[in-house]
Amino acid sequence: MKSALPPPSSIVCVDNNIVFKAVYNPNSIVIELFDKLILERSCILYSTEANLRRCQEAVERKILHLVEKLLRKRDPRVEHVRQFSFIMDALEIAKGKIRKGKKLKELNQNEAFKTFTDELIDYVRNFVLQRFDFIKSFLELKDFAFYKAKFEDAVSILRDKEPDNEDANILALALTLHEQENKPVYLWTDDNDFYEVEQILKGYGVIPFKRVEGIELDSLMDV
């Protein structure tokens, strides 16, 4: 498994796991992704529209799950909630809506919590959308029609049995780009499914590499 970055001017396909981590925890890899590959090495980064949609949904689910855990006591004043700025921002917005709608003494605790929760969900979804728009601006996105001729080959190579075929989508894109450009295509991934068939992939001109630094997702979810 390679840990070194691709050479300058390389074609790089970015696996959905990497995009997920870039959006969920920007401090983990986003500087590496943009500064090293794009600015310093002039690489072109690709992903698929299908995987980006799945990533967006997955990040939103993860963050909302985290919010649910944080708010289990229904008390946004507790210290473990205060460390999350987006929760406190949403709380201030909710307070403003409550003040405009009713006098505080007329609003019971359940109504106040519902207002806060609704506002927080909207805030989280907008946050995820903004992060994805930022990440997408650095990626060349291809739809299924672009790489569909290589899709079954990708499924066969990976022996991919997942119904959503996330891995097969990005591999089919890499195979297509290799065929069109006649040069190695680097696949940035930390998914073991690709490394289990690494030697096979190299025969198709696709070279997986792993370069993920910073806080890992599991530690973030341990709240």
GROMACS .gro file of C-alpha atoms in nm:
model
  223
    1MET     CA    1   0.000   0.000   0.000
    2LYS     CA    2   0.144   0.335  -0.103
    3SER     CA    3   0.146   0.625   0.141
    4ALA     CA    4   0.336   0.872  -0.081
    5LEU     CA    5   0.145   1.131  -0.278
    6PRO     CA    6   0.104   1.096  -0.656
    7PRO     CA    7   0.357   1.275  -0.878
    8PRO     CA    8   0.282   1.620  -1.022
    9SER     CA    9   0.011   1.653  -1.289
   10SER     CA   10  -0.142   1.318  -1.198
   11ILE     CA   11  -0.503   1.214  -1.240
   12VAL     CA   12  -0.647   1.139  -0.896
   13CYS     CA   13  -0.983   0.977  -0.819
   14VAL     CA   14  -1.101   1.056  -0.467
   15ASP     CA   15  -1.285   0.777  -0.288
   16ASN     CA   16  -1.612   0.855  -0.113
   17ASN     CA   17  -1.459   0.776   0.230
   18ILE     CA   18  -1.204   1.053   0.180
   19VAL     CA   19  -1.470   1.301   0.071
   20PHE     CA   20  -1.679   1.200   0.373
   21LYS     CA   21  -1.393   1.276   0.612
   22ALA     CA   22  -1.311   1.603   0.438
   23VAL     CA   23  -1.667   1.724   0.494
   24TYR     CA   24  -1.730   1.572   0.836
   25ASN     CA   25  -1.400   1.686   0.984
   26PRO     CA   26  -1.233   1.954   0.768
   27ASN     CA   27  -0.920   1.963   0.986
   28SER     CA   28  -0.840   1.599   0.914
   29ILE     CA   29  -0.745   1.603   0.546
   30VAL     CA   30  -0.879   1.904   0.360
   31ILE     CA   31  -0.549   2.095   0.376
   32GLU     CA   32  -0.365   1.788   0.249
   33LEU     CA   33  -0.621   1.741  -0.026
   34PHE     CA   34  -0.609   2.093  -0.163
   35ASP     CA   35  -0.263   2.224  -0.081
   36LYS     CA   36  -0.057   1.916  -0.162
   37LEU     CA   37  -0.241   1.767  -0.458
   38ILE     CA   38  -0.393   2.069  -0.630
   39LEU     CA   39  -0.179   2.370  -0.542
   40GLU     CA   40   0.162   2.209  -0.506
   41ARG     CA   41   0.135   1.920  -0.755
   42SER     CA   42  -0.121   2.047  -1.008
   43CYS     CA   43  -0.316   1.721  -0.995
   44ILE     CA   44  -0.670   1.696  -1.128
   45LEU     CA   45  -0.911   1.543  -0.876
   46TYR     CA   46  -1.218   1.347  -0.983
   47SER     CA   47  -1.519   1.194  -0.814
   48THR     CA   48  -1.863   1.071  -0.915
   49GLU     CA   49  -2.196   1.246  -0.876
   50ALA     CA   50  -2.348   0.928  -0.728
   51ASN     CA   51  -2.087   0.901  -0.454
   52LEU     CA   52  -2.108   1.270  -0.368
   53ARG     CA   53  -2.483   1.240  -0.315
   54ARG     CA   54  -2.436   0.938  -0.089
   55CYS     CA   55  -2.162   1.115   0.104
   56GLN     CA   56  -2.381   1.418   0.164
   57GLU     CA   57  -2.660   1.199   0.302
   58ALA     CA   58  -2.416   1.003   0.518
   59VAL     CA   59  -2.255   1.313   0.669
   60GLU     CA   60  -2.594   1.460   0.749
   61ARG     CA   61  -2.701   1.137   0.921
   62LYS     CA   62  -2.381   1.124   1.126
   63ILE     CA   63  -2.402   1.484   1.241
   64LEU     CA   64  -2.771   1.460   1.325
   65HIS     CA   65  -2.696   1.142   1.520
   66LEU     CA   66  -2.429   1.330   1.712
   67VAL     CA   67  -2.677   1.611   1.780
   68GLU     CA   68  -2.931   1.359   1.908
   69LYS     CA   69  -2.673   1.217   2.150
   70LEU     CA   70  -2.574   1.562   2.271
   71LEU     CA   71  -2.932   1.672   2.331
   72ARG     CA   72  -3.054   1.360   2.501
   73LYS     CA   73  -3.099   1.548   2.829
   74ARG     CA   74  -3.294   1.820   2.650
   75ASP     CA   75  -3.079   2.086   2.812
   76PRO     CA   76  -2.866   2.299   2.576
   77ARG     CA   77  -2.707   2.473   2.874
   78VAL     CA   78  -2.497   2.174   2.980
   79GLU     CA   79  -2.123   2.203   2.927
   80HIS     CA   80  -2.077   1.917   2.678
   81VAL     CA   81  -2.311   2.096   2.434
   82ARG     CA   82  -2.142   2.435   2.469
   83GLN     CA   83  -1.823   2.309   2.306
   84PHE     CA   84  -2.005   2.267   1.972
   85SER     CA   85  -2.035   2.612   1.820
   86PHE     CA   86  -2.299   2.521   1.560
   87ILE     CA   87  -2.530   2.402   1.839
   88MET     CA   88  -2.489   2.726   2.033
   89ASP     CA   89  -2.545   2.931   1.715
   90ALA     CA   90  -2.866   2.742   1.648
   91LEU     CA   91  -2.973   2.797   2.006
   92GLU     CA   92  -2.938   3.175   1.968
   93ILE     CA   93  -3.144   3.169   1.647
   94ALA     CA   94  -3.411   2.963   1.822
   95LYS     CA   95  -3.422   3.203   2.115
   96GLY     CA   96  -3.482   3.489   1.875
   97LYS     CA   97  -3.772   3.306   1.713
   98ILE     CA   98  -3.922   3.225   2.052
   99ARG     CA   99  -3.902   3.588   2.166
  100LYS     CA  100  -4.077   3.707   1.850
  101GLY     CA  101  -4.350   3.444   1.866
  102LYS     CA  102  -4.456   3.443   2.230
  103LYS     CA  103  -4.370   3.575   2.568
  104LEU     CA  104  -4.126   3.337   2.730
  105LYS     CA  105  -4.357   3.268   3.024
  106GLU     CA  106  -4.627   3.146   2.780
  107LEU     CA  107  -4.393   2.896   2.615
  108ASN     CA  108  -4.356   2.562   2.790
  109GLN     CA  109  -4.034   2.359   2.791
  110ASN     CA  110  -4.147   2.113   2.524
  111GLU     CA  111  -4.238   2.391   2.280
  112ALA     CA  112  -3.907   2.565   2.340
  113PHE     CA  113  -3.712   2.244   2.288
  114LYS     CA  114  -3.900   2.165   1.967
  115THR     CA  115  -3.825   2.513   1.830
  116PHE     CA  116  -3.459   2.470   1.916
  117THR     CA  117  -3.443   2.119   1.769
  118ASP     CA  118  -3.609   2.222   1.442
  119GLU     CA  119  -3.373   2.514   1.408
  120LEU     CA  120  -3.073   2.296   1.485
  121ILE     CA  121  -3.169   2.039   1.219
  122ASP     CA  122  -3.198   2.314   0.958
  123TYR     CA  123  -2.867   2.458   1.071
  124VAL     CA  124  -2.692   2.120   1.044
  125ARG     CA  125  -2.831   2.055   0.696
  126ASN     CA  126  -2.721   2.397   0.575
  127PHE     CA  127  -2.377   2.341   0.727
  128VAL     CA  128  -2.339   2.009   0.544
  129LEU     CA  129  -2.456   2.164   0.217
  130GLN     CA  130  -2.205   2.449   0.247
  131ARG     CA  131  -1.921   2.207   0.322
  132PHE     CA  132  -2.011   1.991   0.024
  133ASP     CA  133  -2.034   2.287  -0.209
  134PHE     CA  134  -1.685   2.386  -0.096
  135ILE     CA  135  -1.540   2.036  -0.151
  136LYS     CA  136  -1.717   1.996  -0.485
  137SER     CA  137  -1.557   2.314  -0.616
  138PHE     CA  138  -1.221   2.135  -0.616
  139LEU     CA  139  -1.342   1.816  -0.786
  140GLU     CA  140  -1.425   1.727  -1.143
  141LEU     CA  141  -1.753   1.534  -1.114
  142LYS     CA  142  -1.859   1.269  -1.365
  143ASP     CA  143  -2.202   1.112  -1.397
  144PHE     CA  144  -2.277   0.744  -1.452
  145ALA     CA  145  -2.306   0.782  -1.829
  146PHE     CA  146  -1.938   0.878  -1.844
  147TYR     CA  147  -1.807   0.553  -1.691
  148LYS     CA  148  -2.092   0.303  -1.735
  149ALA     CA  149  -1.897   0.098  -1.992
  150LYS     CA  150  -1.646   0.008  -1.719
  151PHE     CA  151  -1.895  -0.038  -1.437
  152GLU     CA  152  -1.941  -0.415  -1.466
  153ASP     CA  153  -1.563  -0.458  -1.489
  154ALA     CA  154  -1.527  -0.264  -1.165
  155VAL     CA  155  -1.794  -0.474  -0.989
  156SER     CA  156  -1.618  -0.791  -1.108
  157ILE     CA  157  -1.271  -0.677  -0.994
  158LEU     CA  158  -1.393  -0.577  -0.649
  159ARG     CA  159  -1.644  -0.861  -0.616
  160ASP     CA  160  -1.862  -0.577  -0.488
  161LYS     CA  161  -2.183  -0.713  -0.334
  162GLU     CA  162  -2.301  -0.386  -0.181
  163PRO     CA  163  -2.634  -0.275  -0.334
  164ASP     CA  164  -2.522   0.087  -0.375
  165ASN     CA  165  -2.189  -0.009  -0.541
  166GLU     CA  166  -2.006   0.294  -0.403
  167ASP     CA  167  -1.663   0.137  -0.456
  168ALA     CA  168  -1.750   0.018  -0.804
  169ASN     CA  169  -1.856   0.369  -0.908
  170ILE     CA  170  -1.522   0.529  -0.825
  171LEU     CA  171  -1.322   0.237  -0.968
  172ALA     CA  172  -1.519   0.246  -1.294
  173LEU     CA  173  -1.439   0.615  -1.318
  174ALA     CA  174  -1.068   0.544  -1.263
  175LEU     CA  175  -1.070   0.268  -1.529
  176THR     CA  176  -1.240   0.500  -1.778
  177LEU     CA  177  -0.997   0.785  -1.716
  178HIS     CA  178  -0.700   0.550  -1.756
  179GLU     CA  179  -0.835   0.427  -2.088
  180GLN     CA  180  -0.901   0.778  -2.217
  181GLU     CA  181  -0.578   0.942  -2.099
  182ASN     CA  182  -0.347   0.638  -2.138
  183LYS     CA  183  -0.164   0.720  -1.814
  184PRO     CA  184  -0.175   0.592  -1.455
  185VAL     CA  185  -0.472   0.697  -1.247
  186TYR     CA  186  -0.420   0.731  -0.873
  187LEU     CA  187  -0.700   0.632  -0.637
  188TRP     CA  188  -0.695   0.813  -0.303
  189THR     CA  189  -0.865   0.576  -0.060
  190ASP     CA  190  -0.841   0.424   0.285
  191ASP     CA  191  -1.086   0.146   0.200
  192ASN     CA  192  -0.936  -0.203   0.241
  193ASP     CA  193  -1.156  -0.335  -0.040
  194PHE     CA  194  -0.923  -0.163  -0.287
  195TYR     CA  195  -0.603  -0.280  -0.122
  196GLU     CA  196  -0.718  -0.642  -0.122
  197VAL     CA  197  -0.705  -0.626  -0.504
  198GLU     CA  198  -0.421  -0.375  -0.532
  199GLN     CA  199  -0.206  -0.587  -0.765
  200ILE     CA  200  -0.503  -0.649  -0.996
  201LEU     CA  201  -0.579  -0.277  -1.007
  202LYS     CA  202  -0.221  -0.193  -1.101
  203GLY     CA  203  -0.264  -0.419  -1.404
  204TYR     CA  204  -0.543  -0.184  -1.512
  205GLY     CA  205  -0.331   0.126  -1.457
  206VAL     CA  206  -0.503   0.220  -1.128
  207ILE     CA  207  -0.277   0.282  -0.827
  208PRO     CA  208  -0.437   0.310  -0.481
  209PHE     CA  209  -0.266   0.527  -0.224
  210LYS     CA  210  -0.349   0.620   0.133
  211ARG     CA  211  -0.283   0.960   0.278
  212VAL     CA  212  -0.516   1.054   0.562
  213GLU     CA  213  -0.387   1.268   0.845
  214GLY     CA  214  -0.539   1.423   1.156
  215ILE     CA  215  -0.828   1.325   1.379
  216GLU     CA  216  -1.003   1.008   1.271
  217LEU     CA  217  -1.381   0.975   1.242
  218ASP     CA  218  -1.416   0.714   1.518
  219SER     CA  219  -1.269   0.946   1.779
  220LEU     CA  220  -1.506   1.224   1.676
  221MET     CA  221  -1.808   0.999   1.720
  222ASP     CA  222  -1.701   0.893   2.071
  223VAL     CA  223  -1.897   1.166   2.250
   0.00000   0.00000   0.00000
